[in-house]
């Protein structure tokens, strides 16, 4: 399902792909995914298919959740915010011209045929937000449907996450106004239990673009996965060729030997 999410991001026209997972699982997943995927638009172009120098590689980066956030607010929504924040910081350290202004979120818990959205790249990259919709429901309805957001939406979503509780309650403070009373364990760090609908809200859909994915399946549970495996979509979607997407690494930079 992570491979499907990567392929969907490639069809959507992402310039880079950032996978958020912790250090204990990243090496295993990276051994399956690799360092890059070929851009499907250039790969399947009949004029460029045999011209390797015309193909475009989309690099894949790996982002761990920060240790200070683990077991505190490391829900699925926070991993999206963490991935976007890391992409901004690393890009800004290289050049301000590399800072992304639009983010496309692809979940490994939802699947549909991503090939049609390859024709919507201009729409996806426009200033208006883009949502994958199924039965008139989006990520705001707790569906694992893909969507885009920009800088302004990032601030709103991060603010929603910060509404969660911490370790202390403000009901009891000292003379300096510093909280001194801890919440019960079950009430601490409530953001780690936030659903998608609790975070990705507060942004108007007016003017946004939508793609109705009639063949979309949520894969958030075993029952959902069984429904997908027995569907026509599972029989229709085939894994791309290994030449397009398989474990490959970039060559290391040449260095002088000591």
PDB file of N, CA, C and O in Angstrom, residues 136-196:
ATOM      1  N   UNK A 136     -19.147  12.028  -2.469  1.00  0.00           N
ATOM      2  CA  UNK A 136     -19.267  13.384  -1.927  1.00  0.00           C
ATOM      3  C   UNK A 136     -18.582  13.540  -0.571  1.00  0.00           C
ATOM      4  O   UNK A 136     -18.898  14.463   0.190  1.00  0.00           O
ATOM      5  N   UNK A 137     -17.635  12.669  -0.246  1.00  0.00           N
ATOM      6  CA  UNK A 137     -16.900  12.749   1.008  1.00  0.00           C
ATOM      7  C   UNK A 137     -15.403  12.877   0.732  1.00  0.00           C
ATOM      8  O   UNK A 137     -14.886  12.267  -0.201  1.00  0.00           O
ATOM      9  N   UNK A 138     -14.731  13.671   1.567  1.00  0.00           N
ATOM     10  CA  UNK A 138     -13.298  13.908   1.420  1.00  0.00           C
ATOM     11  C   UNK A 138     -12.593  13.553   2.731  1.00  0.00           C
ATOM     12  O   UNK A 138     -13.171  12.914   3.610  1.00  0.00           O
ATOM     13  N   UNK A 139     -11.360  14.024   2.859  1.00  0.00           N
ATOM     14  CA  UNK A 139     -10.595  13.771   4.075  1.00  0.00           C
ATOM     15  C   UNK A 139     -11.264  14.398   5.297  1.00  0.00           C
ATOM     16  O   UNK A 139     -11.101  13.925   6.428  1.00  0.00           O
ATOM     17  N   UNK A 140     -12.056  15.440   5.068  1.00  0.00           N
ATOM     18  CA  UNK A 140     -12.745  16.093   6.178  1.00  0.00           C
ATOM     19  C   UNK A 140     -13.859  15.226   6.744  1.00  0.00           C
ATOM     20  O   UNK A 140     -14.392  15.512   7.811  1.00  0.00           O
ATOM     21  N   UNK A 141     -14.198  14.157   6.037  1.00  0.00           N
ATOM     22  CA  UNK A 141     -15.199  13.197   6.509  1.00  0.00           C
ATOM     23  C   UNK A 141     -14.539  11.908   7.010  1.00  0.00           C
ATOM     24  O   UNK A 141     -15.184  10.867   7.088  1.00  0.00           O
ATOM     25  N   UNK A 142     -13.251  12.006   7.321  1.00  0.00           N
ATOM     26  CA  UNK A 142     -12.480  10.875   7.860  1.00  0.00           C
ATOM     27  C   UNK A 142     -12.190   9.804   6.816  1.00  0.00           C
ATOM     28  O   UNK A 142     -11.940   8.650   7.163  1.00  0.00           O
ATOM     29  N   UNK A 143     -12.216  10.187   5.553  1.00  0.00           N
ATOM     30  CA  UNK A 143     -11.833   9.276   4.484  1.00  0.00           C
ATOM     31  C   UNK A 143     -10.344   9.434   4.193  1.00  0.00           C
ATOM     32  O   UNK A 143      -9.798  10.541   4.284  1.00  0.00           O
ATOM     33  N   UNK A 144      -9.695   8.343   3.815  1.00  0.00           N
ATOM     34  CA  UNK A 144      -8.280   8.408   3.471  1.00  0.00           C
ATOM     35  C   UNK A 144      -8.111   8.809   2.005  1.00  0.00           C
ATOM     36  O   UNK A 144      -7.374   8.169   1.246  1.00  0.00           O
ATOM     37  N   UNK A 145      -8.779   9.877   1.633  1.00  0.00           N
ATOM     38  CA  UNK A 145      -8.702  10.386   0.268  1.00  0.00           C
ATOM     39  C   UNK A 145      -7.635  11.469   0.189  1.00  0.00           C
ATOM     40  O   UNK A 145      -7.484  12.281   1.095  1.00  0.00           O
ATOM     41  N   UNK A 146      -6.913  11.488  -0.898  1.00  0.00           N
ATOM     42  CA  UNK A 146      -5.797  12.412  -1.064  1.00  0.00           C
ATOM     43  C   UNK A 146      -6.290  13.851  -1.193  1.00  0.00           C
ATOM     44  O   UNK A 146      -7.438  14.107  -1.564  1.00  0.00           O
ATOM     45  N   UNK A 147      -5.394  14.789  -0.907  1.00  0.00           N
ATOM     46  CA  UNK A 147      -5.734  16.208  -0.993  1.00  0.00           C
ATOM     47  C   UNK A 147      -4.451  17.031  -1.030  1.00  0.00           C
ATOM     48  O   UNK A 147      -3.351  16.515  -0.777  1.00  0.00           O
ATOM     49  N   UNK A 148      -4.597  18.301  -1.341  1.00  0.00           N
ATOM     50  CA  UNK A 148      -3.460  19.217  -1.335  1.00  0.00           C
ATOM     51  C   UNK A 148      -3.721  20.338  -0.335  1.00  0.00           C
ATOM     52  O   UNK A 148      -4.864  20.624   0.020  1.00  0.00           O
ATOM     53  N   UNK A 149      -2.641  20.945   0.106  1.00  0.00           N
ATOM     54  CA  UNK A 149      -2.759  22.133   0.957  1.00  0.00           C
ATOM     55  C   UNK A 149      -1.520  22.995   0.760  1.00  0.00           C
ATOM     56  O   UNK A 149      -0.475  22.522   0.297  1.00  0.00           O
ATOM     57  N   UNK A 150      -1.654  24.261   1.118  1.00  0.00           N
ATOM     58  CA  UNK A 150      -0.560  25.215   0.974  1.00  0.00           C
ATOM     59  C   UNK A 150      -0.124  25.765   2.316  1.00  0.00           C
ATOM     60  O   UNK A 150      -0.414  25.201   3.370  1.00  0.00           O
ATOM     61  N   UNK A 151       0.552  26.900   2.283  1.00  0.00           N
ATOM     62  CA  UNK A 151       1.116  27.466   3.503  1.00  0.00           C
ATOM     63  C   UNK A 151       0.028  27.899   4.477  1.00  0.00           C
ATOM     64  O   UNK A 151       0.139  27.659   5.684  1.00  0.00           O
ATOM     65  N   UNK A 152      -1.001  28.571   3.982  1.00  0.00           N
ATOM     66  CA  UNK A 152      -2.051  29.060   4.873  1.00  0.00           C
ATOM     67  C   UNK A 152      -2.791  27.904   5.521  1.00  0.00           C
ATOM     68  O   UNK A 152      -3.105  27.945   6.722  1.00  0.00           O
ATOM     69  N   UNK A 153      -3.088  26.868   4.753  1.00  0.00           N
ATOM     70  CA  UNK A 153      -3.775  25.702   5.311  1.00  0.00           C
ATOM     71  C   UNK A 153      -2.880  24.979   6.317  1.00  0.00           C
ATOM     72  O   UNK A 153      -3.365  24.462   7.320  1.00  0.00           O
ATOM     73  N   UNK A 154      -1.586  24.963   6.062  1.00  0.00           N
ATOM     74  CA  UNK A 154      -0.649  24.335   6.989  1.00  0.00           C
ATOM     75  C   UNK A 154      -0.749  24.965   8.379  1.00  0.00           C
ATOM     76  O   UNK A 154      -0.777  24.255   9.401  1.00  0.00           O
ATOM     77  N   UNK A 155      -0.831  26.278   8.428  1.00  0.00           N
ATOM     78  CA  UNK A 155      -0.928  26.976   9.717  1.00  0.00           C
ATOM     79  C   UNK A 155      -2.222  26.608  10.429  1.00  0.00           C
ATOM     80  O   UNK A 155      -2.238  26.378  11.646  1.00  0.00           O
ATOM     81  N   UNK A 156      -3.321  26.525   9.677  1.00  0.00           N
ATOM     82  CA  UNK A 156      -4.615  26.179  10.283  1.00  0.00           C
ATOM     83  C   UNK A 156      -4.587  24.750  10.828  1.00  0.00           C
ATOM     84  O   UNK A 156      -5.014  24.494  11.957  1.00  0.00           O
ATOM     85  N   UNK A 157      -4.074  23.816  10.042  1.00  0.00           N
ATOM     86  CA  UNK A 157      -4.048  22.414  10.465  1.00  0.00           C
ATOM     87  C   UNK A 157      -3.130  22.220  11.676  1.00  0.00           C
ATOM     88  O   UNK A 157      -3.458  21.458  12.595  1.00  0.00           O
ATOM     89  N   UNK A 158      -2.001  22.898  11.693  1.00  0.00           N
ATOM     90  CA  UNK A 158      -1.100  22.781  12.840  1.00  0.00           C
ATOM     91  C   UNK A 158      -1.741  23.371  14.096  1.00  0.00           C
ATOM     92  O   UNK A 158      -1.574  22.838  15.199  1.00  0.00           O
ATOM     93  N   UNK A 159      -2.495  24.441  13.920  1.00  0.00           N
ATOM     94  CA  UNK A 159      -3.197  25.031  15.064  1.00  0.00           C
ATOM     95  C   UNK A 159      -4.252  24.069  15.605  1.00  0.00           C
ATOM     96  O   UNK A 159      -4.450  23.968  16.827  1.00  0.00           O
ATOM     97  N   UNK A 160      -4.915  23.356  14.718  1.00  0.00           N
ATOM     98  CA  UNK A 160      -5.913  22.375  15.171  1.00  0.00           C
ATOM     99  C   UNK A 160      -5.258  21.271  16.003  1.00  0.00           C
ATOM    100  O   UNK A 160      -5.832  20.812  16.993  1.00  0.00           O
ATOM    101  N   UNK A 161      -4.074  20.849  15.583  1.00  0.00           N
ATOM    102  CA  UNK A 161      -3.369  19.810  16.331  1.00  0.00           C
ATOM    103  C   UNK A 161      -2.922  20.301  17.703  1.00  0.00           C
ATOM    104  O   UNK A 161      -2.924  19.553  18.684  1.00  0.00           O
ATOM    105  N   UNK A 162      -2.552  21.560  17.774  1.00  0.00           N
ATOM    106  CA  UNK A 162      -2.065  22.113  19.033  1.00  0.00           C
ATOM    107  C   UNK A 162      -3.184  22.355  20.044  1.00  0.00           C
ATOM    108  O   UNK A 162      -2.903  22.758  21.173  1.00  0.00           O
ATOM    109  N   UNK A 163      -4.414  22.135  19.628  1.00  0.00           N
ATOM    110  CA  UNK A 163      -5.524  22.254  20.566  1.00  0.00           C
ATOM    111  C   UNK A 163      -5.581  21.071  21.536  1.00  0.00           C
ATOM    112  O   UNK A 163      -6.330  21.098  22.509  1.00  0.00           O
ATOM    113  N   UNK A 164      -4.819  20.031  21.255  1.00  0.00           N
ATOM    114  CA  UNK A 164      -4.788  18.875  22.134  1.00  0.00           C
ATOM    115  C   UNK A 164      -4.163  19.206  23.479  1.00  0.00           C
ATOM    116  O   UNK A 164      -3.428  20.188  23.635  1.00  0.00           O
ATOM    117  N   UNK A 165      -4.462  18.397  24.446  1.00  0.00           N
ATOM    118  CA  UNK A 165      -3.927  18.612  25.791  1.00  0.00           C
ATOM    119  C   UNK A 165      -2.462  18.234  25.862  1.00  0.00           C
ATOM    120  O   UNK A 165      -1.940  17.505  25.013  1.00  0.00           O
ATOM    121  N   UNK A 166      -1.784  18.733  26.899  1.00  0.00           N
ATOM    122  CA  UNK A 166      -0.407  18.357  27.171  1.00  0.00           C
ATOM    123  C   UNK A 166      -0.345  17.486  28.406  1.00  0.00           C
ATOM    124  O   UNK A 166      -1.271  16.716  28.690  1.00  0.00           O
ATOM    125  N   UNK A 167       0.711  17.611  29.153  1.00  0.00           N
ATOM    126  CA  UNK A 167       0.849  16.821  30.382  1.00  0.00           C
ATOM    127  C   UNK A 167       0.224  17.511  31.579  1.00  0.00           C
ATOM    128  O   UNK A 167      -0.171  16.866  32.546  1.00  0.00           O
ATOM    129  N   UNK A 168       0.100  18.856  31.499  1.00  0.00           N
ATOM    130  CA  UNK A 168      -0.381  19.626  32.639  1.00  0.00           C
ATOM    131  C   UNK A 168      -1.727  20.269  32.335  1.00  0.00           C
ATOM    132  O   UNK A 168      -2.102  20.463  31.170  1.00  0.00           O
ATOM    133  N   UNK A 169      -2.448  20.620  33.387  1.00  0.00           N
ATOM    134  CA  UNK A 169      -3.699  21.351  33.268  1.00  0.00           C
ATOM    135  C   UNK A 169      -3.500  22.771  33.763  1.00  0.00           C
ATOM    136  O   UNK A 169      -2.707  23.021  34.687  1.00  0.00           O
ATOM    137  N   UNK A 170      -4.194  23.711  33.163  1.00  0.00           N
ATOM    138  CA  UNK A 170      -4.075  25.122  33.555  1.00  0.00           C
ATOM    139  C   UNK A 170      -5.016  25.476  34.690  1.00  0.00           C
ATOM    140  O   UNK A 170      -5.101  26.644  35.072  1.00  0.00           O
ATOM    141  N   UNK A 171      -5.715  24.499  35.238  1.00  0.00           N
ATOM    142  CA  UNK A 171      -6.636  24.785  36.342  1.00  0.00           C
ATOM    143  C   UNK A 171      -5.890  25.168  37.612  1.00  0.00           C
ATOM    144  O   UNK A 171      -6.394  25.933  38.441  1.00  0.00           O
ATOM    145  N   UNK A 172      -4.681  24.627  37.765  1.00  0.00           N
ATOM    146  CA  UNK A 172      -3.878  24.922  38.959  1.00  0.00           C
ATOM    147  C   UNK A 172      -2.530  25.479  38.501  1.00  0.00           C
ATOM    148  O   UNK A 172      -1.767  24.791  37.820  1.00  0.00           O
ATOM    149  N   UNK A 173      -2.253  26.742  38.868  1.00  0.00           N
ATOM    150  CA  UNK A 173      -1.003  27.390  38.493  1.00  0.00           C
ATOM    151  C   UNK A 173      -0.354  27.995  39.730  1.00  0.00           C
ATOM    152  O   UNK A 173      -1.017  28.244  40.752  1.00  0.00           O
ATOM    153  N   UNK A 174       0.954  28.244  39.645  1.00  0.00           N
ATOM    154  CA  UNK A 174       1.649  28.864  40.765  1.00  0.00           C
ATOM    155  C   UNK A 174       1.572  30.380  40.653  1.00  0.00           C
ATOM    156  O   UNK A 174       0.869  30.922  39.791  1.00  0.00           O
ATOM    157  N   UNK A 175       2.313  31.086  41.502  1.00  0.00           N
ATOM    158  CA  UNK A 175       2.245  32.549  41.520  1.00  0.00           C
ATOM    159  C   UNK A 175       2.771  33.177  40.241  1.00  0.00           C
ATOM    160  O   UNK A 175       2.447  34.329  39.917  1.00  0.00           O
ATOM    161  N   UNK A 176       3.540  32.427  39.464  1.00  0.00           N
ATOM    162  CA  UNK A 176       4.040  32.940  38.181  1.00  0.00           C
ATOM    163  C   UNK A 176       3.156  32.550  37.003  1.00  0.00           C
ATOM    164  O   UNK A 176       3.473  32.863  35.857  1.00  0.00           O
ATOM    165  N   UNK A 177       2.061  31.861  37.275  1.00  0.00           N
ATOM    166  CA  UNK A 177       1.150  31.445  36.217  1.00  0.00           C
ATOM    167  C   UNK A 177       1.561  30.183  35.495  1.00  0.00           C
ATOM    168  O   UNK A 177       1.027  29.880  34.421  1.00  0.00           O
ATOM    169  N   UNK A 178       2.509  29.447  36.064  1.00  0.00           N
ATOM    170  CA  UNK A 178       2.999  28.209  35.444  1.00  0.00           C
ATOM    171  C   UNK A 178       2.173  27.030  35.957  1.00  0.00           C
ATOM    172  O   UNK A 178       2.012  26.862  37.167  1.00  0.00           O
ATOM    173  N   UNK A 179       1.619  26.202  35.068  1.00  0.00           N
ATOM    174  CA  UNK A 179       0.840  25.035  35.520  1.00  0.00           C
ATOM    175  C   UNK A 179       1.687  24.087  36.356  1.00  0.00           C
ATOM    176  O   UNK A 179       2.835  23.808  36.015  1.00  0.00           O
ATOM    177  N   UNK A 180       1.099  23.593  37.438  1.00  0.00           N
ATOM    178  CA  UNK A 180       1.817  22.681  38.324  1.00  0.00           C
ATOM    179  C   UNK A 180       1.066  21.370  38.558  1.00  0.00           C
ATOM    180  O   UNK A 180       1.609  20.475  39.189  1.00  0.00           O
ATOM    181  N   UNK A 181      -0.144  21.268  38.049  1.00  0.00           N
ATOM    182  CA  UNK A 181      -0.947  20.070  38.279  1.00  0.00           C
ATOM    183  C   UNK A 181      -1.028  19.255  36.986  1.00  0.00           C
ATOM    184  O   UNK A 181      -1.364  19.792  35.923  1.00  0.00           O
ATOM    185  N   UNK A 182      -0.710  17.967  37.080  1.00  0.00           N
ATOM    186  CA  UNK A 182      -0.733  17.101  35.906  1.00  0.00           C
ATOM    187  C   UNK A 182      -2.128  16.524  35.678  1.00  0.00           C
ATOM    188  O   UNK A 182      -2.876  16.279  36.621  1.00  0.00           O
ATOM    189  N   UNK A 183      -2.433  16.326  34.405  1.00  0.00           N
ATOM    190  CA  UNK A 183      -3.689  15.686  34.027  1.00  0.00           C
ATOM    191  C   UNK A 183      -3.601  14.184  34.313  1.00  0.00           C
ATOM    192  O   UNK A 183      -2.505  13.622  34.380  1.00  0.00           O
ATOM    193  N   UNK A 184      -4.755  13.520  34.456  1.00  0.00           N
ATOM    194  CA  UNK A 184      -4.724  12.044  34.528  1.00  0.00           C
ATOM    195  C   UNK A 184      -4.071  11.470  33.276  1.00  0.00           C
ATOM    196  O   UNK A 184      -4.144  12.062  32.194  1.00  0.00           O
ATOM    197  N   UNK A 185      -3.440  10.334  33.423  1.00  0.00           N
ATOM    198  CA  UNK A 185      -2.684   9.761  32.307  1.00  0.00           C
ATOM    199  C   UNK A 185      -3.535   9.593  31.053  1.00  0.00           C
ATOM    200  O   UNK A 185      -3.088   9.863  29.934  1.00  0.00           O
ATOM    201  N   UNK A 186      -4.789   9.159  31.213  1.00  0.00           N
ATOM    202  CA  UNK A 186      -5.639   8.915  30.050  1.00  0.00           C
ATOM    203  C   UNK A 186      -6.052  10.202  29.340  1.00  0.00           C
ATOM    204  O   UNK A 186      -6.539  10.162  28.208  1.00  0.00           O
ATOM    205  N   UNK A 187      -5.863  11.372  29.990  1.00  0.00           N
ATOM    206  CA  UNK A 187      -6.252  12.643  29.393  1.00  0.00           C
ATOM    207  C   UNK A 187      -5.063  13.417  28.837  1.00  0.00           C
ATOM    208  O   UNK A 187      -5.243  14.477  28.234  1.00  0.00           O
ATOM    209  N   UNK A 188      -3.857  12.914  29.028  1.00  0.00           N
ATOM    210  CA  UNK A 188      -2.683  13.623  28.551  1.00  0.00           C
ATOM    211  C   UNK A 188      -2.467  13.394  27.047  1.00  0.00           C
ATOM    212  O   UNK A 188      -2.763  12.323  26.527  1.00  0.00           O
ATOM    213  N   UNK A 189      -1.929  14.403  26.386  1.00  0.00           N
ATOM    214  CA  UNK A 189      -1.540  14.317  24.975  1.00  0.00           C
ATOM    215  C   UNK A 189      -2.673  13.770  24.113  1.00  0.00           C
ATOM    216  O   UNK A 189      -2.548  12.765  23.424  1.00  0.00           O
ATOM    217  N   UNK A 190      -3.796  14.456  24.173  1.00  0.00           N
ATOM    218  CA  UNK A 190      -4.994  13.985  23.460  1.00  0.00           C
ATOM    219  C   UNK A 190      -4.834  14.045  21.946  1.00  0.00           C
ATOM    220  O   UNK A 190      -5.554  13.350  21.217  1.00  0.00           O
ATOM    221  N   UNK A 191      -3.900  14.842  21.441  1.00  0.00           N
ATOM    222  CA  UNK A 191      -3.749  14.992  19.988  1.00  0.00           C
ATOM    223  C   UNK A 191      -3.348  13.695  19.307  1.00  0.00           C
ATOM    224  O   UNK A 191      -3.603  13.513  18.119  1.00  0.00           O
ATOM    225  N   UNK A 192      -2.731  12.771  20.040  1.00  0.00           N
ATOM    226  CA  UNK A 192      -2.311  11.513  19.406  1.00  0.00           C
ATOM    227  C   UNK A 192      -3.500  10.649  19.014  1.00  0.00           C
ATOM    228  O   UNK A 192      -3.350   9.670  18.282  1.00  0.00           O
ATOM    229  N   UNK A 193      -4.702  11.005  19.519  1.00  0.00           N
ATOM    230  CA  UNK A 193      -5.908  10.247  19.194  1.00  0.00           C
ATOM    231  C   UNK A 193      -6.814  11.009  18.215  1.00  0.00           C
ATOM    232  O   UNK A 193      -7.926  10.573  17.945  1.00  0.00           O
ATOM    233  N   UNK A 194      -6.337  12.134  17.683  1.00  0.00           N
ATOM    234  CA  UNK A 194      -7.150  12.929  16.767  1.00  0.00           C
ATOM    235  C   UNK A 194      -7.380  12.164  15.468  1.00  0.00           C
ATOM    236  O   UNK A 194      -6.467  11.535  14.924  1.00  0.00           O
ATOM    237  N   UNK A 195      -8.601  12.247  14.966  1.00  0.00           N
ATOM    238  CA  UNK A 195      -8.918  11.703  13.648  1.00  0.00           C
ATOM    239  C   UNK A 195      -8.607  12.735  12.576  1.00  0.00           C
ATOM    240  O   UNK A 195      -8.347  13.915  12.867  1.00  0.00           O
ATOM    241  N   UNK A 196      -8.676  12.314  11.338  1.00  0.00           N
ATOM    242  CA  UNK A 196      -8.421  13.238  10.228  1.00  0.00           C
ATOM    243  C   UNK A 196      -9.403  14.400  10.244  1.00  0.00           C
ATOM    244  O   UNK A 196      -9.030  15.550   9.985  1.00  0.00           O
TER     245      UNK A 196
END
